[in-house]
CSV table of C-alpha atoms in Angstrom, one decimal:
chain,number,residue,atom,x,y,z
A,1,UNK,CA,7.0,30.9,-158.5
A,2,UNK,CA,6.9,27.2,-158.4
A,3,UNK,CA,9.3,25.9,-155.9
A,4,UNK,CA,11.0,22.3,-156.2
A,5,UNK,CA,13.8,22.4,-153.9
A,6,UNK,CA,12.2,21.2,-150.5
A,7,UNK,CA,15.2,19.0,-149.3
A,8,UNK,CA,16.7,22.4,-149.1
A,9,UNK,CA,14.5,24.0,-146.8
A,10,UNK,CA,10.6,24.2,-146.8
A,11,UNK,CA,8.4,27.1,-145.9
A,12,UNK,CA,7.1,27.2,-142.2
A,13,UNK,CA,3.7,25.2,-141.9
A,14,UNK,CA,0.3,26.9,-140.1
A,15,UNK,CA,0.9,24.6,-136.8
A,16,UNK,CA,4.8,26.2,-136.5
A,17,UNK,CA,3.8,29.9,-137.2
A,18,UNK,CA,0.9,29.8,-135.0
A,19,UNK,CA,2.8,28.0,-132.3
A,20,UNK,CA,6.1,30.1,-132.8
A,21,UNK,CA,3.9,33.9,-132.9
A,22,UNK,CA,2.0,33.0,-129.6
A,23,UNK,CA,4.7,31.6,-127.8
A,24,UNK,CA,7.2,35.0,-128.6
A,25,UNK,CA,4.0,37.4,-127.2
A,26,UNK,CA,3.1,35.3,-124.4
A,27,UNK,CA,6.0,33.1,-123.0
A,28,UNK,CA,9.4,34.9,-124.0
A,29,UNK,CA,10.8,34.3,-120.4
A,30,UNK,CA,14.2,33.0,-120.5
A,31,UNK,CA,14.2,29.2,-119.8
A,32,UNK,CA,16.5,29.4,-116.8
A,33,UNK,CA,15.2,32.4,-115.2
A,34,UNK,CA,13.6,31.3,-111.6
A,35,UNK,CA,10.4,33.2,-111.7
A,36,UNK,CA,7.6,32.5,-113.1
A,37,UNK,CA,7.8,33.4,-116.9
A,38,UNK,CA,10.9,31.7,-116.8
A,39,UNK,CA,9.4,28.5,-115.2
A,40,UNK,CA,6.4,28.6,-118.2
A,41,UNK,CA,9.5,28.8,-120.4
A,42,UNK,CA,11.2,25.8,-118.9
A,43,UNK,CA,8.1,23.7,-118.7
A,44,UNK,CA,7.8,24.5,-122.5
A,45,UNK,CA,10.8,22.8,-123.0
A,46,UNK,CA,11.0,20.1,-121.3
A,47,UNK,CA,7.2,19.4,-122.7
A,48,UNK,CA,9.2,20.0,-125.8
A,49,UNK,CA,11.9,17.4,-125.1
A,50,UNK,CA,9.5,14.7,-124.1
A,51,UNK,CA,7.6,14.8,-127.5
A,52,UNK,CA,10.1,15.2,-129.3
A,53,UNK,CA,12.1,12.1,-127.3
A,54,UNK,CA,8.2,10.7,-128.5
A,55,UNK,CA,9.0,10.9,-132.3
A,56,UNK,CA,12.2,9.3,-132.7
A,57,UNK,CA,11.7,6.4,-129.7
A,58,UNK,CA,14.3,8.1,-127.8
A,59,UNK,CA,14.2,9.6,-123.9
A,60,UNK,CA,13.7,12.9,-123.2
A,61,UNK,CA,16.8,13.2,-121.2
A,62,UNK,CA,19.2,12.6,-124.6
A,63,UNK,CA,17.6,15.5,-126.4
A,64,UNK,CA,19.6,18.3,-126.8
A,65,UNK,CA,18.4,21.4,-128.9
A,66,UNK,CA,20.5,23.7,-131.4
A,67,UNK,CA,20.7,26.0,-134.2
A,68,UNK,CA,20.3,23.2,-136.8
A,69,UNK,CA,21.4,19.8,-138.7
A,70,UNK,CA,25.1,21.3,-139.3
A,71,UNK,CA,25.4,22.1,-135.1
A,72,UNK,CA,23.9,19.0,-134.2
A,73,UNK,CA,26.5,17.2,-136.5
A,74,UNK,CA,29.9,19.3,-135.4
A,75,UNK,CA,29.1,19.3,-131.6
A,76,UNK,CA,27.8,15.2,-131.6
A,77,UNK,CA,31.2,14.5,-132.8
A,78,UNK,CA,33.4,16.4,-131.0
A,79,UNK,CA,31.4,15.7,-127.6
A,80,UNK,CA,31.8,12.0,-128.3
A,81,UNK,CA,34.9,12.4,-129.3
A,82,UNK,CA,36.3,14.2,-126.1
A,83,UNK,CA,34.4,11.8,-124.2
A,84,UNK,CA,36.0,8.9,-125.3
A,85,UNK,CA,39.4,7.3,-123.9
A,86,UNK,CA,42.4,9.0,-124.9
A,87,UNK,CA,43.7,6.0,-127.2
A,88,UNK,CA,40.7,6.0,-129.1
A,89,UNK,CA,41.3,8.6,-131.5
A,90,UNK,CA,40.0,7.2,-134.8
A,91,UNK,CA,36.9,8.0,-136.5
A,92,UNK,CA,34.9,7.0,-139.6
A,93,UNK,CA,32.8,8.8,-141.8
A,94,UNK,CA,30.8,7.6,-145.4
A,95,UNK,CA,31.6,9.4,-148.1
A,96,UNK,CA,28.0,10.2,-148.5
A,97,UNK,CA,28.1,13.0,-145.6
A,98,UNK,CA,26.9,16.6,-145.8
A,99,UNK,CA,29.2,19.5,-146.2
A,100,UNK,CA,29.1,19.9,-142.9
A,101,UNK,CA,30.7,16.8,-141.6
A,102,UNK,CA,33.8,17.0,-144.5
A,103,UNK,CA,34.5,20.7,-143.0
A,104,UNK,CA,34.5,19.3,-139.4
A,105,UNK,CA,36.5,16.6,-140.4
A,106,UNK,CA,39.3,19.2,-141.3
A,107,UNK,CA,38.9,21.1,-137.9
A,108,UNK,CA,39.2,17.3,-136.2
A,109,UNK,CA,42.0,16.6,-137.8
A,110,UNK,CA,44.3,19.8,-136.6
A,111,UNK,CA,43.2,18.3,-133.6
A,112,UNK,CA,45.3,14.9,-133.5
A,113,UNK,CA,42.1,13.0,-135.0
A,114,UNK,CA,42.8,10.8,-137.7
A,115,UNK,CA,39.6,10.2,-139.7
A,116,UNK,CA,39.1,7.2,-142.5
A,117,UNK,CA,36.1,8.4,-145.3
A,118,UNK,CA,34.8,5.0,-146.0
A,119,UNK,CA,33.6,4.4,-149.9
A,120,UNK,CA,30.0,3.0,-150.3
A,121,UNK,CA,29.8,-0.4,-152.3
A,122,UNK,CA,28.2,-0.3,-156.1
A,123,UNK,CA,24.6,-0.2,-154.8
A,124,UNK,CA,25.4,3.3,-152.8
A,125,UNK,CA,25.0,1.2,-149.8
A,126,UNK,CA,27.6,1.6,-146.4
A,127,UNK,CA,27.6,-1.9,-145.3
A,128,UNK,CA,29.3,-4.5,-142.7
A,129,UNK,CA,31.2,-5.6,-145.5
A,130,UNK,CA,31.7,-1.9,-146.3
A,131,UNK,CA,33.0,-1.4,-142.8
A,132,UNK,CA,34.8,-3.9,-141.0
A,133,UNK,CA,38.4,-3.8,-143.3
A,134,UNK,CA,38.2,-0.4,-141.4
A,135,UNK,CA,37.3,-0.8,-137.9
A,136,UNK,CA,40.4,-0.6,-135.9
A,137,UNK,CA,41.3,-1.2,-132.1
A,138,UNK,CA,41.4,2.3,-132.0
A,139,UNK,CA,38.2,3.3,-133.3
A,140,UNK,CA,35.9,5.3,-131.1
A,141,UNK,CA,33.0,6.5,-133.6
A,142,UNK,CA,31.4,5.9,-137.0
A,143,UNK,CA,29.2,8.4,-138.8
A,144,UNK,CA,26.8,7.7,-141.1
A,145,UNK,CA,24.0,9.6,-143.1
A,146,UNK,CA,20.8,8.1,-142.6
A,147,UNK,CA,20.1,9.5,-146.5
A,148,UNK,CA,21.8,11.3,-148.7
A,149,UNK,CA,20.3,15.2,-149.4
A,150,UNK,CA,21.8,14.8,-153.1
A,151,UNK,CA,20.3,11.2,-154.0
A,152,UNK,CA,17.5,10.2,-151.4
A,153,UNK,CA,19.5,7.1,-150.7
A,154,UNK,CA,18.8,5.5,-147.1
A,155,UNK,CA,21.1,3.4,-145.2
A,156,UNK,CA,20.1,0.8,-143.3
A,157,UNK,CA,21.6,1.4,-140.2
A,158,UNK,CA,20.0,-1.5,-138.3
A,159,UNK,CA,22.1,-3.4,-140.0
A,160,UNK,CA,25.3,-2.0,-138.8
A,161,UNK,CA,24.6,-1.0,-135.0
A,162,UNK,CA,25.4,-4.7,-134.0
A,163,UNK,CA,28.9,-4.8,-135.5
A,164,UNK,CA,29.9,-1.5,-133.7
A,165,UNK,CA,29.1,-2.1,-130.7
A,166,UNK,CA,30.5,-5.5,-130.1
A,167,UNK,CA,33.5,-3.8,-130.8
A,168,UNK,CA,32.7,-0.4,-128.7
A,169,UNK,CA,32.3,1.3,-131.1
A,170,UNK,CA,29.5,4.5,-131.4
A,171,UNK,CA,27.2,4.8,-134.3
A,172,UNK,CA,26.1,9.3,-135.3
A,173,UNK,CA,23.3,9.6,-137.6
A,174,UNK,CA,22.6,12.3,-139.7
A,175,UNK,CA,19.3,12.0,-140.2
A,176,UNK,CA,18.0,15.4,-141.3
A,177,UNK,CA,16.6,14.2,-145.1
A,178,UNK,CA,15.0,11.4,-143.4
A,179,UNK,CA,13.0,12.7,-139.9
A,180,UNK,CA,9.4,13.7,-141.0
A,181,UNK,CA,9.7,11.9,-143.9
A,182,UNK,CA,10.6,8.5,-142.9
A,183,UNK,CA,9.8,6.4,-139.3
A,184,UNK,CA,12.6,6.8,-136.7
A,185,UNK,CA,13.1,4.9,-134.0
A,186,UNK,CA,16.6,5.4,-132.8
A,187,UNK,CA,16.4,2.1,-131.0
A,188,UNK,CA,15.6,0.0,-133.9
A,189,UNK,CA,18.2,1.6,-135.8
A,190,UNK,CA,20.7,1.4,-132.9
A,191,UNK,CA,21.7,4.7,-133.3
A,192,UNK,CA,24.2,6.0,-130.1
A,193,UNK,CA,23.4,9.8,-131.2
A,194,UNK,CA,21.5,11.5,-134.2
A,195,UNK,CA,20.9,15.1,-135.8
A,196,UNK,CA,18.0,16.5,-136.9
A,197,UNK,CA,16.3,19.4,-138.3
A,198,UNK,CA,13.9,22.0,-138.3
A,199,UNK,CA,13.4,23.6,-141.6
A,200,UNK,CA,13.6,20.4,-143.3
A,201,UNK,CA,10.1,20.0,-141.8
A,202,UNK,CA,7.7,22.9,-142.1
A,203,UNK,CA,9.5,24.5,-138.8
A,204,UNK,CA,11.4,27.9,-138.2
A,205,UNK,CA,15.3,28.1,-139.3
A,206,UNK,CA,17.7,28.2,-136.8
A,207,UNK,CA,16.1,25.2,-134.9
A,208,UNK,CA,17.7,21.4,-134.6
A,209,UNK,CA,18.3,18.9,-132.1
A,210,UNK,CA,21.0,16.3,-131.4
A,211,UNK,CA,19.8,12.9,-129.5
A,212,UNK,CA,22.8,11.5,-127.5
A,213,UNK,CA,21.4,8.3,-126.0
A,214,UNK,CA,21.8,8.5,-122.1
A,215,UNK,CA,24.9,6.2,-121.4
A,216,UNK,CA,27.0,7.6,-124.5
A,217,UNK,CA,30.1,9.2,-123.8
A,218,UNK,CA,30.4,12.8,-124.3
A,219,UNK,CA,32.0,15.7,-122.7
A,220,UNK,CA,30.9,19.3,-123.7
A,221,UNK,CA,33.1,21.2,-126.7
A,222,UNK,CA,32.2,24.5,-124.4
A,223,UNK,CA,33.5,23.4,-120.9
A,224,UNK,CA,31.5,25.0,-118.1
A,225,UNK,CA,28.5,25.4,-120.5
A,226,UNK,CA,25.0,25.7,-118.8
A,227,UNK,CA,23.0,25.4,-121.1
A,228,UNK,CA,21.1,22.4,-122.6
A,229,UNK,CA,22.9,20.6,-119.7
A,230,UNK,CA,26.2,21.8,-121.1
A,231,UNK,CA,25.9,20.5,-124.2
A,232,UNK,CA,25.8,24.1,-125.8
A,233,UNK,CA,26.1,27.9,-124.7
A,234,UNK,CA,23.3,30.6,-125.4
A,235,UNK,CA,19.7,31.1,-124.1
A,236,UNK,CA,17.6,28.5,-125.3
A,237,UNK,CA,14.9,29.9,-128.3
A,238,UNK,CA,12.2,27.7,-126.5
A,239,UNK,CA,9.4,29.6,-129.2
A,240,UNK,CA,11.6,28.0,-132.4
A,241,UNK,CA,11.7,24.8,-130.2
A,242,UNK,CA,8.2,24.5,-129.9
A,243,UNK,CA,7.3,25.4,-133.7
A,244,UNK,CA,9.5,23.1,-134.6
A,245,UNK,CA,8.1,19.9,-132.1
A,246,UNK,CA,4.7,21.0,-133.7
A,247,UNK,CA,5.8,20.7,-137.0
A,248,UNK,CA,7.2,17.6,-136.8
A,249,UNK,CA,4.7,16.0,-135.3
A,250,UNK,CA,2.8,17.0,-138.1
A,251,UNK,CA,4.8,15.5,-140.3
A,252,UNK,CA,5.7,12.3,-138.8
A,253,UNK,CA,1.5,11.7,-138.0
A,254,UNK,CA,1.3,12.5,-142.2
A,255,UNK,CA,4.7,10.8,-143.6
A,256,UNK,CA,2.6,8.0,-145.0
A,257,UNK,CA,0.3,10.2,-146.5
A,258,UNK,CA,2.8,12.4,-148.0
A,259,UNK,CA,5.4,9.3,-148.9
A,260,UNK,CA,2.5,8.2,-151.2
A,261,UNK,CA,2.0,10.9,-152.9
A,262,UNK,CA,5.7,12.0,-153.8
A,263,UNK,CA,6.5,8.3,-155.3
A,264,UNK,CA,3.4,9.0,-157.2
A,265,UNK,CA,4.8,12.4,-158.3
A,266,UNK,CA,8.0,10.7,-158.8
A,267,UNK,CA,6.8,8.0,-160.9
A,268,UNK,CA,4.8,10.4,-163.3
A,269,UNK,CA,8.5,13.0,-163.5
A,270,UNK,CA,10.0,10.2,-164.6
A,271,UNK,CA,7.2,8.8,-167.2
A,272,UNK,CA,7.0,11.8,-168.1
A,273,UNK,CA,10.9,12.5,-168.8
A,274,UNK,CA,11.0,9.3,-170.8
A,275,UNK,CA,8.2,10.2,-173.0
A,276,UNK,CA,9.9,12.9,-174.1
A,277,UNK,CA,13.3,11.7,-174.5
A,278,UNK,CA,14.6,14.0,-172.4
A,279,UNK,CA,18.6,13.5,-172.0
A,280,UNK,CA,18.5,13.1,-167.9
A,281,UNK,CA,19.5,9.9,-166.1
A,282,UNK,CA,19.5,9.0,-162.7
A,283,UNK,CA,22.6,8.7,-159.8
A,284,UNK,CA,20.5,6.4,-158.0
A,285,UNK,CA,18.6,3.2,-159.9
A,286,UNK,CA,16.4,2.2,-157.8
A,287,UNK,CA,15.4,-1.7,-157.5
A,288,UNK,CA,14.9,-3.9,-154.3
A,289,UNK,CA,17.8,-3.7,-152.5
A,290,UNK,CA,17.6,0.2,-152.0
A,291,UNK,CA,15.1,2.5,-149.8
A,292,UNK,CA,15.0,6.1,-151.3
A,293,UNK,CA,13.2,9.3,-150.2
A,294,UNK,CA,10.6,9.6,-152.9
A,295,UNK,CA,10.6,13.2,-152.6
A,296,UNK,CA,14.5,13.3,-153.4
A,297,UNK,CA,14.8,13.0,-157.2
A,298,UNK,CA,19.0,13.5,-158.4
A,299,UNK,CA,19.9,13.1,-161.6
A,300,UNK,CA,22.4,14.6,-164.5
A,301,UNK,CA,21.3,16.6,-167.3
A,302,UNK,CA,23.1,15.2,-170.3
A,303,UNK,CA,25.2,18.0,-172.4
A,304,UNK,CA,24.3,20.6,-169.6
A,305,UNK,CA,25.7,22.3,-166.6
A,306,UNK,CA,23.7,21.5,-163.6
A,307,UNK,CA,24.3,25.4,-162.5
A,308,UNK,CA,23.1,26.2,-166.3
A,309,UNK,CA,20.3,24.3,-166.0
A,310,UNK,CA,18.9,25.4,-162.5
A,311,UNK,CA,19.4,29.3,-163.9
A,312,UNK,CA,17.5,28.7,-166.9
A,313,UNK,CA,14.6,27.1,-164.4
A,314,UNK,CA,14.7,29.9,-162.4
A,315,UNK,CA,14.2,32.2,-165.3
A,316,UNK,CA,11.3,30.8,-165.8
A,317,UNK,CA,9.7,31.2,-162.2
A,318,UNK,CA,11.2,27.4,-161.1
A,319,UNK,CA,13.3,26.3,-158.5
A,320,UNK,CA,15.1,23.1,-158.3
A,321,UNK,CA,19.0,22.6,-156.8
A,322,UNK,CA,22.5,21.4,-158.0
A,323,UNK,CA,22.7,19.8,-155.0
A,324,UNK,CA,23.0,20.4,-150.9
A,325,UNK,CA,22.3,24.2,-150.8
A,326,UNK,CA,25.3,24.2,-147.7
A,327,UNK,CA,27.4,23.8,-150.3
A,328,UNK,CA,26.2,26.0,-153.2
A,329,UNK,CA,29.3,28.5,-154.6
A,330,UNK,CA,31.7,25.3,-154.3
A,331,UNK,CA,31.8,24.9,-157.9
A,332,UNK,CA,33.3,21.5,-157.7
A,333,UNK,CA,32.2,17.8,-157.7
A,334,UNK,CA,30.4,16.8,-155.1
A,335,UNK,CA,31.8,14.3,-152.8
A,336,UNK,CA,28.7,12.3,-152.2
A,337,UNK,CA,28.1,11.9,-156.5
A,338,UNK,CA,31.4,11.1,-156.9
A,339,UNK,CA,31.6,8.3,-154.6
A,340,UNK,CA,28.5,6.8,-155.9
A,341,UNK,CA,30.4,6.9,-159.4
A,342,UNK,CA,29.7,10.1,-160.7
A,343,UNK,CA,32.3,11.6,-162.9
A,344,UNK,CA,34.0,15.1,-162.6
A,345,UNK,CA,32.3,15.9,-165.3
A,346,UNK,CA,29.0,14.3,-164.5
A,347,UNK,CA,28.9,15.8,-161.1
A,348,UNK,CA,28.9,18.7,-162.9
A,349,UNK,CA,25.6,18.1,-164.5
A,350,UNK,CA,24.0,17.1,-162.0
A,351,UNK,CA,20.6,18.5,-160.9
A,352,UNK,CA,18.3,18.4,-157.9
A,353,UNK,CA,14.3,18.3,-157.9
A,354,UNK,CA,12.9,17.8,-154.2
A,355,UNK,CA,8.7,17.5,-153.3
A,356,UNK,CA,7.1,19.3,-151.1
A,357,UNK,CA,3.3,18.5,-149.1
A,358,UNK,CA,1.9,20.9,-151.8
A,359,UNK,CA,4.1,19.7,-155.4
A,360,UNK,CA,1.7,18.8,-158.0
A,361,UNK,CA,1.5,17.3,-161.6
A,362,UNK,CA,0.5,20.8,-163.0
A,363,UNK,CA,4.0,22.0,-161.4
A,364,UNK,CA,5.9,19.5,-162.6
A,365,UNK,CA,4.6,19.5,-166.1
A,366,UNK,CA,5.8,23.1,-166.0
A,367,UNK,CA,9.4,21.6,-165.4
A,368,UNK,CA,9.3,19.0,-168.0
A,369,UNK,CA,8.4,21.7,-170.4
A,370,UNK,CA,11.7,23.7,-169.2
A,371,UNK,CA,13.3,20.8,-169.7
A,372,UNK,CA,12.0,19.7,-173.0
A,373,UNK,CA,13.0,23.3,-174.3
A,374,UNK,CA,16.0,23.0,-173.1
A,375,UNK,CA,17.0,19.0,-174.6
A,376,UNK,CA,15.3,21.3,-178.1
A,377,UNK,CA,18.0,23.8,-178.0
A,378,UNK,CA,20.7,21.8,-177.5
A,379,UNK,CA,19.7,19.6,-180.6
A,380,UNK,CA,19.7,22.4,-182.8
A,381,UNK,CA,23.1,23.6,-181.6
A,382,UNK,CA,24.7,20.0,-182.2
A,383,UNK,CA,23.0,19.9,-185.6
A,384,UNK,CA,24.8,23.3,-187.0
């Protein structure tokens, strides 16, 4: 099997499984236990916290574990949300968001929220300009992908920090495509909170984190939670935690390494799809004004289904995506594609290859031939 769909999920790396099996036999205490295996359990984690507060610039007492990228999105908003005065009850989100975020919106909304999905500009870009016709006096939080999981476009949230927070604004980050891959310094970016993931990264599933920067609103969506200091209910999986601290600090100390060797993968897919004339073109064009995730490739399969094309890939031992796998069985245009300019129909065609730390040429030559087999067929059925 040759596997192309790592901005889906990736397989656990050596430093997580080791970490992860060793912790379960010998410190499976319960975190807030007060004897002793519970005390090793609880130093675990807040060891955990620290380096993993490390890795995105952040301080350890804004780190806030959970199940994953989808929990960290649902309970940053709402907690922000409740936390927030009464009058602010407006919030914005890009139409660039995961699944996750358009299926809390609806939840949020039965709530007495009233959300505004802001459009990106013709580059893909969310920008002040993008933003401010907005921005109301009621506006308590904006949300914003760091990068899309469809396109591999990155927003350069630096950039828009400023402008909401003169106003009072908060800025959320998702920011699972982009941790391990990409530098993070929440900081810099001027993020007020930001979700991240662990199977995104080599780690265990069912792993994640929020960072809510000390001095943000928030009040718990679980009132009289004790856990992660009320942030969530349920005994903390401090084994997962620490798999997934160790394999993202394996990622983040080789991003560089790896970010050089998927734009050279990238660069040869697409050679290599143009010397064959193969009928796929690109959501995102890249040129100077935009930062993409190498490893990300999206594109639309002229004359083909995406869902038709990933089958036929699979058929032959390879997978690649139609798109975020959170929302695979919605067979219906995605959001994020059709903001970016996408048609219904093109949506449609849409297909997903993603890099992983162990992708090669040989693999991807394997895929073009797919492909090429594929662009055959279909000329022989338009020439009947």
């Amino acid at each position: 099997m040759i596997y192309l769909d790592y901005a889906a999920s990736t397989p656990m790396c050596d430093e997580a499984l080791h970490i992860y099996s060793v912790l379960n036999k010998e410190m499976f205490g319960n975190a807030s236990s007060l004897h002793d295996a519970g005390g090793q359990a609880a130093y675990t984690l807040d060891y955990s916290r620290q380096r993993m507060a490390n890795m995105i610039g952040g301080q350890p007492e804004g780190i806030y574990f959970t199940t994953g990228g989808t929990e960290s999105n649902m309970l940053i908003v709402q907690s922000i949300l409740n936390g927030l005065p009464q009058h602010k009850k407006h919030w914005i989100m890009s139409a660039l968001e995961h699944h996750s975020m358009y299926n809390l919106a609806k939840m949020l909304e039965q709530q007495g929220y009233e959300l505004t999905i802001v459009q990106p500009d013709q580059e893909g870009r969310i920008t002040r300009e993008v933003l401010i016709p907005h921005l109301r006096a009621n506006t308590g939080l904006v949300s914003v992908q760091h990068a899309n999981s469809e396109t591999g476009l990155i927003q350069d949230l630096a950039a828009l920090s400023p402008l909401l927070h003169e106003r009072g604004i908060m800025l959320h980050s998702d920011a699972v495509q982009t941790f391990g891959n990409v530098h993070i310094d929440v900081e810099v970016m001027g993020v007020d909170a930001l979700s991240i993931s662990s199977h995104k990264v080599y780690g265990p599933k069912g792993v994640g984190a929020a960072y809510l920067k000390p001095g943000t609103p928030w009040r718990s969506v679980y009132p009289d939670t004790l856990h992660e200091h009320g942030f969530r209910p349920g005994t903390v999986n401090v084994p997962g935690i620490a798999a997934f601290v160790a394999a993202a600090e394996m990622m983040t100390e080789q991003m560089e390494m790896h970010q050089e060797r998927y734009a050279t993968l990238r660069k040869y897919f697409i050679a290599k799809i143009q010397e064959k004339s193969i009928p796929l073109h690109w959501i995102v064009q890249e040129n100077e004004k935009k930062a993409v995730l190498h490893h990300i490739v999206g594109c639309f399969f002229d004359g083909y289904e995406g869902q038709y094309v990933m089958l036929e890939c699979n058929r032959s031992g390879v997978c690649i995506s139609t798109g975020s796998a959170c929302a695979a069985g919605h067979h219906e245009p995605s959001p994020a594609l059709q903001a970016l300019g996408a048609s219904g129909r093109e949506a449609l065609q849409f297909i997903r290859i993603s890099f992983g730390r162990t992708t090669t040429i040989e693999e991807l030559n394997v895929l073009v031939d797919i492909l090429t087999y594929l662009k055959h067929r279909q000329e022989r059925s338009l020439s009947r």
